[in-house]
PDB file of C-alpha atoms and ligand atoms in Angstrom:
ATOM      1  CA  UNK A   1      15.639  -6.554 -39.961  1.00  0.00           C
ATOM      2  CA  UNK A   2      15.474  -7.822 -43.844  1.00  0.00           C
ATOM      3  CA  UNK A   3      18.521  -7.548 -46.052  1.00  0.00           C
ATOM      4  CA  UNK A   4      18.377  -4.924 -49.209  1.00  0.00           C
ATOM      5  CA  UNK A   5      16.533  -6.469 -52.577  1.00  0.00           C
ATOM      6  CA  UNK A   6      19.379  -8.054 -54.491  1.00  0.00           C
ATOM      7  CA  UNK A   7      17.951  -6.133 -57.248  1.00  0.00           C
ATOM      8  CA  UNK A   8      16.875  -2.878 -57.105  1.00  0.00           C
ATOM      9  CA  UNK A   9      19.172  -2.043 -53.513  1.00  0.00           C
ATOM     10  CA  UNK A  10      16.261  -0.875 -51.641  1.00  0.00           C
ATOM     11  CA  UNK A  11      15.697  -1.376 -48.343  1.00  0.00           C
ATOM     12  CA  UNK A  12      11.960  -1.557 -47.895  1.00  0.00           C
ATOM     13  CA  UNK A  13      12.160  -5.135 -47.879  1.00  0.00           C
ATOM     14  CA  UNK A  14       9.931  -7.194 -46.260  1.00  0.00           C
ATOM     15  CA  UNK A  15       8.898 -11.432 -45.548  1.00  0.00           C
ATOM     16  CA  UNK A  16       6.074 -13.315 -46.814  1.00  0.00           C
ATOM     17  CA  UNK A  17       6.264 -17.066 -45.662  1.00  0.00           C
ATOM     18  CA  UNK A  18       9.943 -18.272 -46.608  1.00  0.00           C
ATOM     19  CA  UNK A  19      10.715 -15.527 -49.094  1.00  0.00           C
ATOM     20  CA  UNK A  20      11.409 -11.911 -49.602  1.00  0.00           C
ATOM     21  CA  UNK A  21       9.763  -9.414 -51.679  1.00  0.00           C
ATOM     22  CA  UNK A  22      10.676  -6.040 -52.187  1.00  0.00           C
ATOM     23  CA  UNK A  23       7.516  -3.570 -52.636  1.00  0.00           C
ATOM     24  CA  UNK A  24       9.552  -1.386 -54.903  1.00  0.00           C
ATOM     25  CA  UNK A  25      10.209  -3.155 -57.551  1.00  0.00           C
ATOM     26  CA  UNK A  26       8.213  -6.976 -57.068  1.00  0.00           C
ATOM     27  CA  UNK A  27      11.022  -8.949 -56.996  1.00  0.00           C
ATOM     28  CA  UNK A  28      10.841 -12.311 -54.272  1.00  0.00           C
ATOM     29  CA  UNK A  29      14.008 -14.777 -53.765  1.00  0.00           C
ATOM     30  CA  UNK A  30      14.532 -17.246 -50.954  1.00  0.00           C
ATOM     31  CA  UNK A  31      15.469 -16.910 -47.371  1.00  0.00           C
ATOM     32  CA  UNK A  32      18.912 -17.932 -46.625  1.00  0.00           C
ATOM     33  CA  UNK A  33      18.765 -21.769 -46.002  1.00  0.00           C
ATOM     34  CA  UNK A  34      21.303 -21.981 -44.674  1.00  0.00           C
ATOM     35  CA  UNK A  35      20.032 -19.685 -40.989  1.00  0.00           C
ATOM     36  CA  UNK A  36      16.943 -23.147 -41.397  1.00  0.00           C
ATOM     37  CA  UNK A  37      19.452 -26.151 -41.574  1.00  0.00           C
ATOM     38  CA  UNK A  38      18.894 -28.007 -38.673  1.00  0.00           C
ATOM     39  CA  UNK A  39      22.131 -29.113 -36.367  1.00  0.00           C
ATOM     40  CA  UNK A  40      22.970 -32.585 -36.553  1.00  0.00           C
ATOM     41  CA  UNK A  41      23.972 -33.844 -32.935  1.00  0.00           C
ATOM     42  CA  UNK A  42      26.446 -35.692 -33.094  1.00  0.00           C
ATOM     43  CA  UNK A  43      25.759 -39.091 -31.292  1.00  0.00           C
ATOM     44  CA  UNK A  44      28.841 -40.803 -29.067  1.00  0.00           C
ATOM     45  CA  UNK A  45      29.138 -43.921 -27.107  1.00  0.00           C
ATOM     46  CA  UNK A  46      30.245 -44.922 -23.998  1.00  0.00           C
ATOM     47  CA  UNK A  47      33.806 -44.312 -24.858  1.00  0.00           C
ATOM     48  CA  UNK A  48      33.447 -41.183 -26.652  1.00  0.00           C
ATOM     49  CA  UNK A  49      33.271 -42.742 -30.991  1.00  0.00           C
ATOM     50  CA  UNK A  50      31.218 -40.402 -33.027  1.00  0.00           C
ATOM     51  CA  UNK A  51      28.374 -43.029 -33.930  1.00  0.00           C
ATOM     52  CA  UNK A  52      27.031 -43.026 -37.654  1.00  0.00           C
ATOM     53  CA  UNK A  53      24.058 -44.510 -38.749  1.00  0.00           C
ATOM     54  CA  UNK A  54      24.487 -48.241 -40.280  1.00  0.00           C
ATOM     55  CA  UNK A  55      27.057 -49.343 -37.383  1.00  0.00           C
ATOM     56  CA  UNK A  56      27.349 -52.259 -35.651  1.00  0.00           C
ATOM     57  CA  UNK A  57      27.241 -51.646 -31.605  1.00  0.00           C
ATOM     58  CA  UNK A  58      27.513 -53.673 -28.512  1.00  0.00           C
ATOM     59  CA  UNK A  59      25.674 -53.445 -25.275  1.00  0.00           C
ATOM     60  CA  UNK A  60      27.641 -52.988 -22.880  1.00  0.00           C
ATOM     61  CA  UNK A  61      25.310 -53.378 -19.971  1.00  0.00           C
ATOM     62  CA  UNK A  62      22.231 -55.241 -19.326  1.00  0.00           C
ATOM     63  CA  UNK A  63      19.189 -53.324 -20.239  1.00  0.00           C
ATOM     64  CA  UNK A  64      15.168 -53.507 -19.494  1.00  0.00           C
ATOM     65  CA  UNK A  65      13.166 -54.015 -21.874  1.00  0.00           C
ATOM     66  CA  UNK A  66       9.291 -53.115 -21.680  1.00  0.00           C
ATOM     67  CA  UNK A  67       7.211 -55.571 -22.463  1.00  0.00           C
ATOM     68  CA  UNK A  68       9.603 -58.371 -22.409  1.00  0.00           C
ATOM     69  CA  UNK A  69      10.756 -60.365 -18.996  1.00  0.00           C
ATOM     70  CA  UNK A  70      14.001 -60.925 -20.072  1.00  0.00           C
ATOM     71  CA  UNK A  71      16.415 -58.313 -20.579  1.00  0.00           C
ATOM     72  CA  UNK A  72      18.994 -57.307 -23.426  1.00  0.00           C
ATOM     73  CA  UNK A  73      21.866 -58.596 -22.319  1.00  0.00           C
ATOM     74  CA  UNK A  74      25.465 -56.991 -22.135  1.00  0.00           C
ATOM     75  CA  UNK A  75      27.059 -58.213 -24.908  1.00  0.00           C
ATOM     76  CA  UNK A  76      24.903 -58.171 -27.768  1.00  0.00           C
ATOM     77  CA  UNK A  77      25.624 -57.213 -31.097  1.00  0.00           C
ATOM     78  CA  UNK A  78      23.249 -55.134 -33.475  1.00  0.00           C
ATOM     79  CA  UNK A  79      23.883 -54.433 -36.794  1.00  0.00           C
ATOM     80  CA  UNK A  80      23.569 -51.080 -38.703  1.00  0.00           C
ATOM     81  CA  UNK A  81      21.878 -48.723 -36.934  1.00  0.00           C
ATOM     82  CA  UNK A  82      20.100 -45.515 -37.515  1.00  0.00           C
ATOM     83  CA  UNK A  83      20.393 -42.273 -35.113  1.00  0.00           C
ATOM     84  CA  UNK A  84      17.062 -40.321 -34.030  1.00  0.00           C
ATOM     85  CA  UNK A  85      16.033 -37.799 -32.176  1.00  0.00           C
ATOM     86  CA  UNK A  86      15.597 -38.070 -28.563  1.00  0.00           C
ATOM     87  CA  UNK A  87      16.366 -40.130 -25.287  1.00  0.00           C
ATOM     88  CA  UNK A  88      16.901 -43.215 -26.978  1.00  0.00           C
ATOM     89  CA  UNK A  89      19.182 -42.118 -30.164  1.00  0.00           C
ATOM     90  CA  UNK A  90      19.754 -45.305 -31.566  1.00  0.00           C
ATOM     91  CA  UNK A  91      16.361 -46.957 -33.150  1.00  0.00           C
ATOM     92  CA  UNK A  92      17.432 -50.790 -34.222  1.00  0.00           C
ATOM     93  CA  UNK A  93      16.375 -54.279 -34.677  1.00  0.00           C
ATOM     94  CA  UNK A  94      18.144 -57.169 -32.209  1.00  0.00           C
ATOM     95  CA  UNK A  95      17.860 -60.590 -32.617  1.00  0.00           C
ATOM     96  CA  UNK A  96      14.206 -61.898 -30.601  1.00  0.00           C
ATOM     97  CA  UNK A  97      13.166 -58.264 -30.113  1.00  0.00           C
ATOM     98  CA  UNK A  98      12.182 -56.363 -33.353  1.00  0.00           C
ATOM     99  CA  UNK A  99      12.499 -52.421 -33.366  1.00  0.00           C
ATOM    100  CA  UNK A 100      13.934 -51.140 -30.367  1.00  0.00           C
ATOM    101  CA  UNK A 101      15.376 -47.900 -29.364  1.00  0.00           C
ATOM    102  CA  UNK A 102      18.735 -47.243 -26.849  1.00  0.00           C
ATOM    103  CA  UNK A 103      20.785 -44.615 -25.356  1.00  0.00           C
ATOM    104  CA  UNK A 104      23.731 -44.028 -27.374  1.00  0.00           C
ATOM    105  CA  UNK A 105      25.508 -44.453 -23.515  1.00  0.00           C
ATOM    106  CA  UNK A 106      25.378 -47.959 -23.812  1.00  0.00           C
ATOM    107  CA  UNK A 107      26.665 -49.227 -26.574  1.00  0.00           C
ATOM    108  CA  UNK A 108      29.640 -49.806 -27.555  1.00  0.00           C
ATOM    109  CA  UNK A 109      30.971 -49.208 -30.989  1.00  0.00           C
ATOM    110  CA  UNK A 110      32.224 -52.568 -32.698  1.00  0.00           C
TER     111      UNK A 110
HETATM  112 ZN1  LIG B 201      14.301  -4.367 -55.285  1.00  0.00          ZN
END
């Protein structure tokens, strides 16, 4: 079902890419943008606190690091995280390790 034309109220409208088109008066208009908005997933730390970009966190357990013989130690502090989509939902930089991705369940907001 397409919405009626907002100009002439025709119901013979159709969809053309991201526009609706009215064949009767040639009016074109944008689809309701809200339908395409992505849902922003809420990321929570191990205690259930909501994390946001720029937060500082601490790691709550030793984590193995791919390509490194040393683990990330429990208690390591990380400044200004960035939330990303995916299994590892925190992007950050850690001194001595460089760019890392962490799981929010293994961190605690400071
Ligand atoms: Zn129309």
